[in-house]
Amino acid sequence: MNFELSEEHIMIRDAAREFAQTELLPGVIDRDETQTFPHEQIKKMGQLGFLGMMVDPKYNGAGMDTISYVLAMEEISKVDASAGVAMSANNSLVCWGLEKYGSEAQKQKYLTRLATGEILGAFCLSEPDAGSDATSQKTTAIKNGDHYVLNGVKNWITNGGNASVYLVIAQSDLSKKHKGINVFIVDKDMPGFVVGKKENKLGIRGSDTHSLLFTDVKVPVENRIGEEGFGFRFAMETLSGGRIGIAAQALGISSGAYELSLAYSQQRKSFGKEIAKHQAIAFKLADMATEIEISRLLCFKSAWEKDQGKNYDLSSSKAKLFCADAAMRITVEAVQIHGGYGFVKEYHVERMMRDAKITQIYEGTSEIQKIVISRAILKD
Ligand code: CAA
């Protein structure tokens, strides 16, 4: 067993760190306040290869491994978790499934542009009445000759307003339950497709979250990914990898909050000494550092399993569960360490606490991860 990062991994981590500090940090408070998507920064991330990190270079991807992706996600999310989720959705939820299951024509048409960030992608599973219970899809896709007709509503879609390509999960044959579900590539300009309301959110406010409306949208059969009825398995497999990305996003939020807390507690004085020298604060730092190390190891373990071609459904759920819950605990403590300063925006940690919350909710709530984990335990 080797816990050392390779030189290449260190280079990728440092490049992401440099980018986050120089390009994402300026303006992050303002983007949160005004709910502004980091357009320019996301474009640059695409040019640097961060939006198609694991895609084969023959489709314009960076051809890196999942460990590199975790390293970059941590550094980006440490500074701006909104940029982190845009990156995660494009890499894990859109590029991955297109590369693995898309036809050659779909890859040439869409993946080659998604991998460079020339266009952004969105993954559309959640609906007003189908979040955790993902098989209860109400969006319909009825086959009519050489196309399907899509009708329905999707909710809380990351990159919803800025994407050009949407992977849409829809029910084609209710009698077959989840085996009647398909997945389609929908272009933004298809008639009948409308980007709906932008959500006004607690956290990740720089990320662009919308509802989407489909009214008699004609989608050609060649835009279906995989065989008829493959959509639910596609969504589940996609989310297994997505959970590594969100675990790494949560890890980034934790390490960002920890680093700020460590620095603050070593310069802020009370009762004649730096507050870090009071055991009440030192023990909080010790807990944070330990939980961050566990988080990182869980992310690496799952990423390693994915890179080795092993099954990573269980490890990605464990990583997401722990990292998300740890991010919530750590950011609450970060605000506490900062005292009154932690409660105001300039010190970043209150934003991190708000950003952490969504990691316990999207791409499978913490409770859904416990379902996945406990089912695996009880099956053994
Ligand atoms: N890989 C492949 N197939 C899988 C799978 C996986 N990881 N997990 C389940 N399946 C298959 C099962 O094998 C089964 O297929 P068969 O009937 O052919 O055997 C089928 O899927 C149904 O599985 P279950 O019976 O286990 O289904 P369930 O209704 O009990 O639900 C669940 C299982 C794990 C709870 C699932 O519904 C789930 O993951 N829910 C959470 C959904 C979610 O994460 N939503 C987040 C929205 S996306 C988002 O947040 C993106 C964003 O914008 C950031």
PDB file of C-alpha atoms in Angstrom, residues 82 161 205 220 259 334 350:
ATOM      1  CA  SER A  82     -20.288  26.691  -6.525  1.00  0.00           C
ATOM      2  CA  GLY A 161     -29.586  27.860 -17.058  1.00  0.00           C
ATOM      3  CA  ARG A 205     -25.445  30.477  -4.569  1.00  0.00           C
ATOM      4  CA  PRO A 220     -34.756  11.918 -32.162  1.00  0.00           C
ATOM      5  CA  GLU A 259      -7.378  26.308   7.008  1.00  0.00           C
ATOM      6  CA  ALA A 334     -15.278  27.024  11.932  1.00  0.00           C
ATOM      7  CA  GLU A 350     -20.478  31.400   7.152  1.00  0.00           C
TER       8      GLU A 350
END
